[in-house]
Amino acid sequence: VAFAIFMAFWAVLFLEFWKRRQFKLQYDWDVLGYEAAEERARPEFEHKIKNHISLTSEKKQKKFIIFNEVLNRQEYIQPASWFWPKFLSSTSILFVMVLAVLGIFLGVLFYRIAIAGLLYNALIGVSGGPSVADIIVSITGAGIQLIFIIVLNNIYGYLALVLNNWELHRTQTEYDDSLTTKMYIFQFVNFYSSIFYVAFFKGNFTGYPGGYNR
């Protein structure tokens, strides 16, 4: 209870002090009243759009140019017909990677069940056999899970960066937000799926002290 109260206060104070730090940095850099409409397009975005426009007809070029009334100038944009297919493809790949994480987690879970059964049968009659089997299963299962977590995190970290560049976001804020969202969703499932299993599902299968199912 004391730890939970401490964490609640810590979380609130951390956010409040970070807000103060954020406003101080905005004031120091003179961007306190910064508007999203004033943000310049990323050089990579303008370069690719300009290259594409140079290869299209004048009629099609109009889809890539808008007039910014705030700054009173023309700016390049990415048409929805360009962006949404890329976005949906990126989302589909993220969904597949999340399913891969869950599939690997279930595979490790079945591995632990199968190895536990084999070890229990092999160590029947041995003093402390079940305890040794539990230790072996826990260590090997956790090791395999850790390896897959690290490998998949590195793979998707690279993949998310490639997909984010392919989506061709106009501003740096849009680019950073999109990359952060991709990494957050994947890493949340990748890092915490086993913890959620232990917290909410494991007890339902094995029972509890005084009421085990096996």
PDB file of N, CA and C in Angstrom, residues 43-118:
ATOM      1  N   PRO A  43      12.829  18.636 -44.881  1.00  0.00           N
ATOM      2  CA  PRO A  43      13.563  18.681 -46.165  1.00  0.00           C
ATOM      3  C   PRO A  43      13.388  17.406 -46.975  1.00  0.00           C
ATOM      4  N   GLU A  44      13.351  16.246 -46.291  1.00  0.00           N
ATOM      5  CA  GLU A  44      13.164  14.981 -47.005  1.00  0.00           C
ATOM      6  C   GLU A  44      11.813  14.940 -47.705  1.00  0.00           C
ATOM      7  N   PHE A  45      10.790  15.492 -47.026  1.00  0.00           N
ATOM      8  CA  PHE A  45       9.447  15.528 -47.606  1.00  0.00           C
ATOM      9  C   PHE A  45       9.419  16.397 -48.858  1.00  0.00           C
ATOM     10  N   GLU A  46       9.931  17.614 -48.747  1.00  0.00           N
ATOM     11  CA  GLU A  46       9.918  18.536 -49.889  1.00  0.00           C
ATOM     12  C   GLU A  46      10.738  17.986 -51.054  1.00  0.00           C
ATOM     13  N   HIS A  47      11.857  17.349 -50.746  1.00  0.00           N
ATOM     14  CA  HIS A  47      12.709  16.817 -51.812  1.00  0.00           C
ATOM     15  C   HIS A  47      11.978  15.743 -52.621  1.00  0.00           C
ATOM     16  N   LYS A  48      11.315  14.798 -51.932  1.00  0.00           N
ATOM     17  CA  LYS A  48      10.630  13.718 -52.641  1.00  0.00           C
ATOM     18  C   LYS A  48       9.405  14.222 -53.390  1.00  0.00           C
ATOM     19  N   ILE A  49       8.679  15.174 -52.786  1.00  0.00           N
ATOM     20  CA  ILE A  49       7.507  15.719 -53.469  1.00  0.00           C
ATOM     21  C   ILE A  49       7.927  16.502 -54.712  1.00  0.00           C
ATOM     22  N   LYS A  50       8.974  17.302 -54.596  1.00  0.00           N
ATOM     23  CA  LYS A  50       9.458  18.067 -55.748  1.00  0.00           C
ATOM     24  C   LYS A  50       9.911  17.140 -56.864  1.00  0.00           C
ATOM     25  N   ASN A  51      10.606  16.077 -56.499  1.00  0.00           N
ATOM     26  CA  ASN A  51      11.044  15.125 -57.534  1.00  0.00           C
ATOM     27  C   ASN A  51       9.863  14.476 -58.231  1.00  0.00           C
ATOM     28  N   HIS A  52       8.824  14.159 -57.464  1.00  0.00           N
ATOM     29  CA  HIS A  52       7.646  13.540 -58.076  1.00  0.00           C
ATOM     30  C   HIS A  52       6.909  14.549 -58.960  1.00  0.00           C
ATOM     31  N   ILE A  53       6.775  15.788 -58.491  1.00  0.00           N
ATOM     32  CA  ILE A  53       6.074  16.809 -59.264  1.00  0.00           C
ATOM     33  C   ILE A  53       6.769  17.058 -60.594  1.00  0.00           C
ATOM     34  N   SER A  54       8.086  17.029 -60.579  1.00  0.00           N
ATOM     35  CA  SER A  54       8.834  17.296 -61.812  1.00  0.00           C
ATOM     36  C   SER A  54       8.585  16.244 -62.884  1.00  0.00           C
ATOM     37  N   LEU A  55       8.041  15.081 -62.480  1.00  0.00           N
ATOM     38  CA  LEU A  55       7.791  13.999 -63.434  1.00  0.00           C
ATOM     39  C   LEU A  55       6.319  13.848 -63.787  1.00  0.00           C
ATOM     40  N   THR A  56       5.453  14.734 -63.253  1.00  0.00           N
ATOM     41  CA  THR A  56       4.019  14.630 -63.509  1.00  0.00           C
ATOM     42  C   THR A  56       3.528  15.814 -64.338  1.00  0.00           C
ATOM     43  N   SER A  57       2.314  15.676 -64.822  1.00  0.00           N
ATOM     44  CA  SER A  57       1.724  16.742 -65.623  1.00  0.00           C
ATOM     45  C   SER A  57       1.304  17.906 -64.748  1.00  0.00           C
ATOM     46  N   GLU A  58       1.068  19.045 -65.358  1.00  0.00           N
ATOM     47  CA  GLU A  58       0.697  20.242 -64.606  1.00  0.00           C
ATOM     48  C   GLU A  58      -0.633  20.065 -63.898  1.00  0.00           C
ATOM     49  N   LYS A  59      -1.526  19.308 -64.475  1.00  0.00           N
ATOM     50  CA  LYS A  59      -2.832  19.090 -63.866  1.00  0.00           C
ATOM     51  C   LYS A  59      -2.710  18.292 -62.568  1.00  0.00           C
ATOM     52  N   LYS A  60      -1.862  17.274 -62.569  1.00  0.00           N
ATOM     53  CA  LYS A  60      -1.688  16.438 -61.378  1.00  0.00           C
ATOM     54  C   LYS A  60      -0.862  17.137 -60.308  1.00  0.00           C
ATOM     55  N   GLN A  61      -0.071  18.128 -60.699  1.00  0.00           N
ATOM     56  CA  GLN A  61       0.764  18.825 -59.725  1.00  0.00           C
ATOM     57  C   GLN A  61      -0.066  19.599 -58.698  1.00  0.00           C
ATOM     58  N   LYS A  62      -1.278  19.978 -59.068  1.00  0.00           N
ATOM     59  CA  LYS A  62      -2.122  20.762 -58.166  1.00  0.00           C
ATOM     60  C   LYS A  62      -2.503  19.984 -56.906  1.00  0.00           C
ATOM     61  N   LYS A  63      -2.504  18.650 -56.988  1.00  0.00           N
ATOM     62  CA  LYS A  63      -2.852  17.845 -55.825  1.00  0.00           C
ATOM     63  C   LYS A  63      -1.779  17.923 -54.734  1.00  0.00           C
ATOM     64  N   PHE A  64      -0.589  18.336 -55.105  1.00  0.00           N
ATOM     65  CA  PHE A  64       0.532  18.341 -54.174  1.00  0.00           C
ATOM     66  C   PHE A  64       0.845  19.732 -53.620  1.00  0.00           C
ATOM     67  N   ILE A  65       0.028  20.725 -53.953  1.00  0.00           N
ATOM     68  CA  ILE A  65       0.307  22.099 -53.540  1.00  0.00           C
ATOM     69  C   ILE A  65      -0.945  22.709 -52.917  1.00  0.00           C
ATOM     70  N   ILE A  66      -0.776  23.360 -51.755  1.00  0.00           N
ATOM     71  CA  ILE A  66      -1.856  24.102 -51.118  1.00  0.00           C
ATOM     72  C   ILE A  66      -1.347  25.493 -50.754  1.00  0.00           C
ATOM     73  N   PHE A  67      -2.293  26.377 -50.444  1.00  0.00           N
ATOM     74  CA  PHE A  67      -1.919  27.731 -50.030  1.00  0.00           C
ATOM     75  C   PHE A  67      -2.119  27.868 -48.530  1.00  0.00           C
ATOM     76  N   ASN A  68      -1.051  28.166 -47.811  1.00  0.00           N
ATOM     77  CA  ASN A  68      -1.094  28.362 -46.354  1.00  0.00           C
ATOM     78  C   ASN A  68      -1.492  29.804 -46.081  1.00  0.00           C
ATOM     79  N   GLU A  69      -2.733  30.002 -45.602  1.00  0.00           N
ATOM     80  CA  GLU A  69      -3.228  31.360 -45.365  1.00  0.00           C
ATOM     81  C   GLU A  69      -2.563  32.006 -44.152  1.00  0.00           C
ATOM     82  N   VAL A  70      -2.077  31.198 -43.207  1.00  0.00           N
ATOM     83  CA  VAL A  70      -1.432  31.750 -42.021  1.00  0.00           C
ATOM     84  C   VAL A  70      -0.104  32.403 -42.389  1.00  0.00           C
ATOM     85  N   LEU A  71       0.683  31.686 -43.181  1.00  0.00           N
ATOM     86  CA  LEU A  71       1.996  32.188 -43.581  1.00  0.00           C
ATOM     87  C   LEU A  71       1.984  32.859 -44.947  1.00  0.00           C
ATOM     88  N   ASN A  72       0.819  32.822 -45.613  1.00  0.00           N
ATOM     89  CA  ASN A  72       0.657  33.492 -46.908  1.00  0.00           C
ATOM     90  C   ASN A  72       1.676  32.992 -47.941  1.00  0.00           C
ATOM     91  N   ARG A  73       1.692  31.658 -48.111  1.00  0.00           N
ATOM     92  CA  ARG A  73       2.619  31.069 -49.070  1.00  0.00           C
ATOM     93  C   ARG A  73       2.104  29.710 -49.523  1.00  0.00           C
ATOM     94  N   GLN A  74       2.644  29.230 -50.618  1.00  0.00           N
ATOM     95  CA  GLN A  74       2.303  27.906 -51.101  1.00  0.00           C
ATOM     96  C   GLN A  74       3.180  26.860 -50.423  1.00  0.00           C
ATOM     97  N   GLU A  75       2.578  25.704 -50.129  1.00  0.00           N
ATOM     98  CA  GLU A  75       3.319  24.624 -49.495  1.00  0.00           C
ATOM     99  C   GLU A  75       2.976  23.304 -50.161  1.00  0.00           C
ATOM    100  N   TYR A  76       3.909  22.364 -50.031  1.00  0.00           N
ATOM    101  CA  TYR A  76       3.699  21.036 -50.595  1.00  0.00           C
ATOM    102  C   TYR A  76       2.966  20.144 -49.598  1.00  0.00           C
ATOM    103  N   ILE A  77       2.121  19.275 -50.106  1.00  0.00           N
ATOM    104  CA  ILE A  77       1.408  18.310 -49.270  1.00  0.00           C
ATOM    105  C   ILE A  77       1.486  16.932 -49.927  1.00  0.00           C
ATOM    106  N   GLN A  78       1.100  15.942 -49.158  1.00  0.00           N
ATOM    107  CA  GLN A  78       0.993  14.583 -49.681  1.00  0.00           C
ATOM    108  C   GLN A  78      -0.484  14.231 -49.806  1.00  0.00           C
ATOM    109  N   PRO A  79      -0.978  13.964 -51.000  1.00  0.00           N
ATOM    110  CA  PRO A  79      -2.411  13.665 -51.162  1.00  0.00           C
ATOM    111  C   PRO A  79      -2.834  12.447 -50.351  1.00  0.00           C
ATOM    112  N   ALA A  80      -4.095  12.414 -49.989  1.00  0.00           N
ATOM    113  CA  ALA A  80      -4.614  11.284 -49.213  1.00  0.00           C
ATOM    114  C   ALA A  80      -4.466   9.972 -49.967  1.00  0.00           C
ATOM    115  N   SER A  81      -4.568  10.032 -51.297  1.00  0.00           N
ATOM    116  CA  SER A  81      -4.421   8.824 -52.098  1.00  0.00           C
ATOM    117  C   SER A  81      -3.012   8.258 -52.024  1.00  0.00           C
ATOM    118  N   TRP A  82      -2.065   9.078 -51.620  1.00  0.00           N
ATOM    119  CA  TRP A  82      -0.691   8.634 -51.387  1.00  0.00           C
ATOM    120  C   TRP A  82      -0.505   8.111 -49.972  1.00  0.00           C
ATOM    121  N   PHE A  83      -1.010   8.887 -49.020  1.00  0.00           N
ATOM    122  CA  PHE A  83      -0.705   8.607 -47.620  1.00  0.00           C
ATOM    123  C   PHE A  83      -1.439   7.390 -47.079  1.00  0.00           C
ATOM    124  N   TRP A  84      -2.752   7.289 -47.317  1.00  0.00           N
ATOM    125  CA  TRP A  84      -3.536   6.255 -46.650  1.00  0.00           C
ATOM    126  C   TRP A  84      -3.145   4.836 -47.035  1.00  0.00           C
ATOM    127  N   PRO A  85      -2.830   4.522 -48.297  1.00  0.00           N
ATOM    128  CA  PRO A  85      -2.342   3.165 -48.581  1.00  0.00           C
ATOM    129  C   PRO A  85      -1.069   2.832 -47.807  1.00  0.00           C
ATOM    130  N   LYS A  86      -0.168   3.818 -47.685  1.00  0.00           N
ATOM    131  CA  LYS A  86       1.055   3.582 -46.913  1.00  0.00           C
ATOM    132  C   LYS A  86       0.738   3.377 -45.438  1.00  0.00           C
ATOM    133  N   PHE A  87      -0.150   4.224 -44.915  1.00  0.00           N
ATOM    134  CA  PHE A  87      -0.504   4.126 -43.501  1.00  0.00           C
ATOM    135  C   PHE A  87      -1.159   2.786 -43.186  1.00  0.00           C
ATOM    136  N   LEU A  88      -2.087   2.347 -44.034  1.00  0.00           N
ATOM    137  CA  LEU A  88      -2.764   1.071 -43.812  1.00  0.00           C
ATOM    138  C   LEU A  88      -1.794  -0.095 -43.931  1.00  0.00           C
ATOM    139  N   SER A  89      -0.835   0.009 -44.846  1.00  0.00           N
ATOM    140  CA  SER A  89       0.178  -1.051 -44.977  1.00  0.00           C
ATOM    141  C   SER A  89       1.052  -1.109 -43.729  1.00  0.00           C
ATOM    142  N   SER A  90       1.462   0.047 -43.233  1.00  0.00           N
ATOM    143  CA  SER A  90       2.278   0.091 -42.016  1.00  0.00           C
ATOM    144  C   SER A  90       1.517  -0.473 -40.824  1.00  0.00           C
ATOM    145  N   THR A  91       0.234  -0.118 -40.721  1.00  0.00           N
ATOM    146  CA  THR A  91      -0.589  -0.623 -39.627  1.00  0.00           C
ATOM    147  C   THR A  91      -0.748  -2.139 -39.715  1.00  0.00           C
ATOM    148  N   SER A  92      -0.898  -2.649 -40.931  1.00  0.00           N
ATOM    149  CA  SER A  92      -1.026  -4.103 -41.124  1.00  0.00           C
ATOM    150  C   SER A  92       0.248  -4.821 -40.701  1.00  0.00           C
ATOM    151  N   ILE A  93       1.399  -4.243 -41.042  1.00  0.00           N
ATOM    152  CA  ILE A  93       2.673  -4.853 -40.643  1.00  0.00           C
ATOM    153  C   ILE A  93       2.829  -4.831 -39.127  1.00  0.00           C
ATOM    154  N   LEU A  94       2.417  -3.719 -38.501  1.00  0.00           N
ATOM    155  CA  LEU A  94       2.447  -3.643 -37.038  1.00  0.00           C
ATOM    156  C   LEU A  94       1.566  -4.716 -36.425  1.00  0.00           C
ATOM    157  N   PHE A  95       0.378  -4.909 -36.996  1.00  0.00           N
ATOM    158  CA  PHE A  95      -0.554  -5.917 -36.493  1.00  0.00           C
ATOM    159  C   PHE A  95       0.043  -7.313 -36.617  1.00  0.00           C
ATOM    160  N   VAL A  96       0.709  -7.582 -37.745  1.00  0.00           N
ATOM    161  CA  VAL A  96       1.341  -8.891 -37.955  1.00  0.00           C
ATOM    162  C   VAL A  96       2.458  -9.117 -36.937  1.00  0.00           C
ATOM    163  N   MET A  97       3.248  -8.068 -36.672  1.00  0.00           N
ATOM    164  CA  MET A  97       4.334  -8.192 -35.701  1.00  0.00           C
ATOM    165  C   MET A  97       3.792  -8.420 -34.288  1.00  0.00           C
ATOM    166  N   VAL A  98       2.695  -7.764 -33.953  1.00  0.00           N
ATOM    167  CA  VAL A  98       2.073  -7.992 -32.637  1.00  0.00           C
ATOM    168  C   VAL A  98       1.577  -9.433 -32.532  1.00  0.00           C
ATOM    169  N   LEU A  99       0.979  -9.943 -33.607  1.00  0.00           N
ATOM    170  CA  LEU A  99       0.533 -11.341 -33.613  1.00  0.00           C
ATOM    171  C   LEU A  99       1.723 -12.288 -33.485  1.00  0.00           C
ATOM    172  N   ALA A 100       2.863 -11.913 -34.111  1.00  0.00           N
ATOM    173  CA  ALA A 100       4.064 -12.739 -33.998  1.00  0.00           C
ATOM    174  C   ALA A 100       4.544 -12.788 -32.547  1.00  0.00           C
ATOM    175  N   VAL A 101       4.493 -11.649 -31.864  1.00  0.00           N
ATOM    176  CA  VAL A 101       4.893 -11.610 -30.448  1.00  0.00           C
ATOM    177  C   VAL A 101       3.994 -12.523 -29.621  1.00  0.00           C
ATOM    178  N   LEU A 102       2.684 -12.414 -29.829  1.00  0.00           N
ATOM    179  CA  LEU A 102       1.746 -13.244 -29.071  1.00  0.00           C
ATOM    180  C   LEU A 102       1.912 -14.720 -29.412  1.00  0.00           C
ATOM    181  N   GLY A 103       2.191 -15.001 -30.694  1.00  0.00           N
ATOM    182  CA  GLY A 103       2.415 -16.388 -31.101  1.00  0.00           C
ATOM    183  C   GLY A 103       3.653 -16.977 -30.445  1.00  0.00           C
ATOM    184  N   ILE A 104       4.726 -16.197 -30.404  1.00  0.00           N
ATOM    185  CA  ILE A 104       5.951 -16.670 -29.754  1.00  0.00           C
ATOM    186  C   ILE A 104       5.731 -16.859 -28.259  1.00  0.00           C
ATOM    187  N   PHE A 105       4.983 -15.943 -27.661  1.00  0.00           N
ATOM    188  CA  PHE A 105       4.689 -16.085 -26.231  1.00  0.00           C
ATOM    189  C   PHE A 105       3.922 -17.375 -25.955  1.00  0.00           C
ATOM    190  N   LEU A 106       2.917 -17.671 -26.792  1.00  0.00           N
ATOM    191  CA  LEU A 106       2.169 -18.912 -26.619  1.00  0.00           C
ATOM    192  C   LEU A 106       3.054 -20.124 -26.861  1.00  0.00           C
ATOM    193  N   GLY A 107       3.980 -20.011 -27.827  1.00  0.00           N
ATOM    194  CA  GLY A 107       4.914 -21.102 -28.082  1.00  0.00           C
ATOM    195  C   GLY A 107       5.798 -21.383 -26.879  1.00  0.00           C
ATOM    196  N   VAL A 108       6.299 -20.336 -26.256  1.00  0.00           N
ATOM    197  CA  VAL A 108       7.119 -20.501 -25.049  1.00  0.00           C
ATOM    198  C   VAL A 108       6.288 -21.103 -23.914  1.00  0.00           C
ATOM    199  N   LEU A 109       5.036 -20.693 -23.829  1.00  0.00           N
ATOM    200  CA  LEU A 109       4.153 -21.232 -22.796  1.00  0.00           C
ATOM    201  C   LEU A 109       3.933 -22.727 -22.991  1.00  0.00           C
ATOM    202  N   PHE A 110       3.689 -23.144 -24.238  1.00  0.00           N
ATOM    203  CA  PHE A 110       3.514 -24.575 -24.524  1.00  0.00           C
ATOM    204  C   PHE A 110       4.823 -25.340 -24.284  1.00  0.00           C
ATOM    205  N   TYR A 111       5.953 -24.677 -24.590  1.00  0.00           N
ATOM    206  CA  TYR A 111       7.249 -25.297 -24.322  1.00  0.00           C
ATOM    207  C   TYR A 111       7.403 -25.593 -22.833  1.00  0.00           C
ATOM    208  N   ARG A 112       7.042 -24.624 -22.000  1.00  0.00           N
ATOM    209  CA  ARG A 112       7.182 -24.809 -20.558  1.00  0.00           C
ATOM    210  C   ARG A 112       6.281 -25.938 -20.061  1.00  0.00           C
ATOM    211  N   ILE A 113       5.067 -26.003 -20.620  1.00  0.00           N
ATOM    212  CA  ILE A 113       4.149 -27.068 -20.199  1.00  0.00           C
ATOM    213  C   ILE A 113       4.690 -28.437 -20.608  1.00  0.00           C
ATOM    214  N   ALA A 114       5.181 -28.542 -21.854  1.00  0.00           N
ATOM    215  CA  ALA A 114       5.678 -29.824 -22.353  1.00  0.00           C
ATOM    216  C   ALA A 114       6.935 -30.266 -21.614  1.00  0.00           C
ATOM    217  N   ILE A 115       7.899 -29.335 -21.448  1.00  0.00           N
ATOM    218  CA  ILE A 115       9.144 -29.682 -20.764  1.00  0.00           C
ATOM    219  C   ILE A 115       8.884 -30.020 -19.296  1.00  0.00           C
ATOM    220  N   ALA A 116       7.952 -29.296 -18.678  1.00  0.00           N
ATOM    221  CA  ALA A 116       7.625 -29.588 -17.281  1.00  0.00           C
ATOM    222  C   ALA A 116       7.093 -31.010 -17.130  1.00  0.00           C
ATOM    223  N   GLY A 117       6.217 -31.427 -18.057  1.00  0.00           N
ATOM    224  CA  GLY A 117       5.689 -32.793 -17.996  1.00  0.00           C
ATOM    225  C   GLY A 117       6.770 -33.837 -18.176  1.00  0.00           C
ATOM    226  N   LEU A 118       7.677 -33.595 -19.136  1.00  0.00           N
ATOM    227  CA  LEU A 118       8.762 -34.545 -19.369  1.00  0.00           C
ATOM    228  C   LEU A 118       9.697 -34.638 -18.163  1.00  0.00           C
TER     229      LEU A 118
END
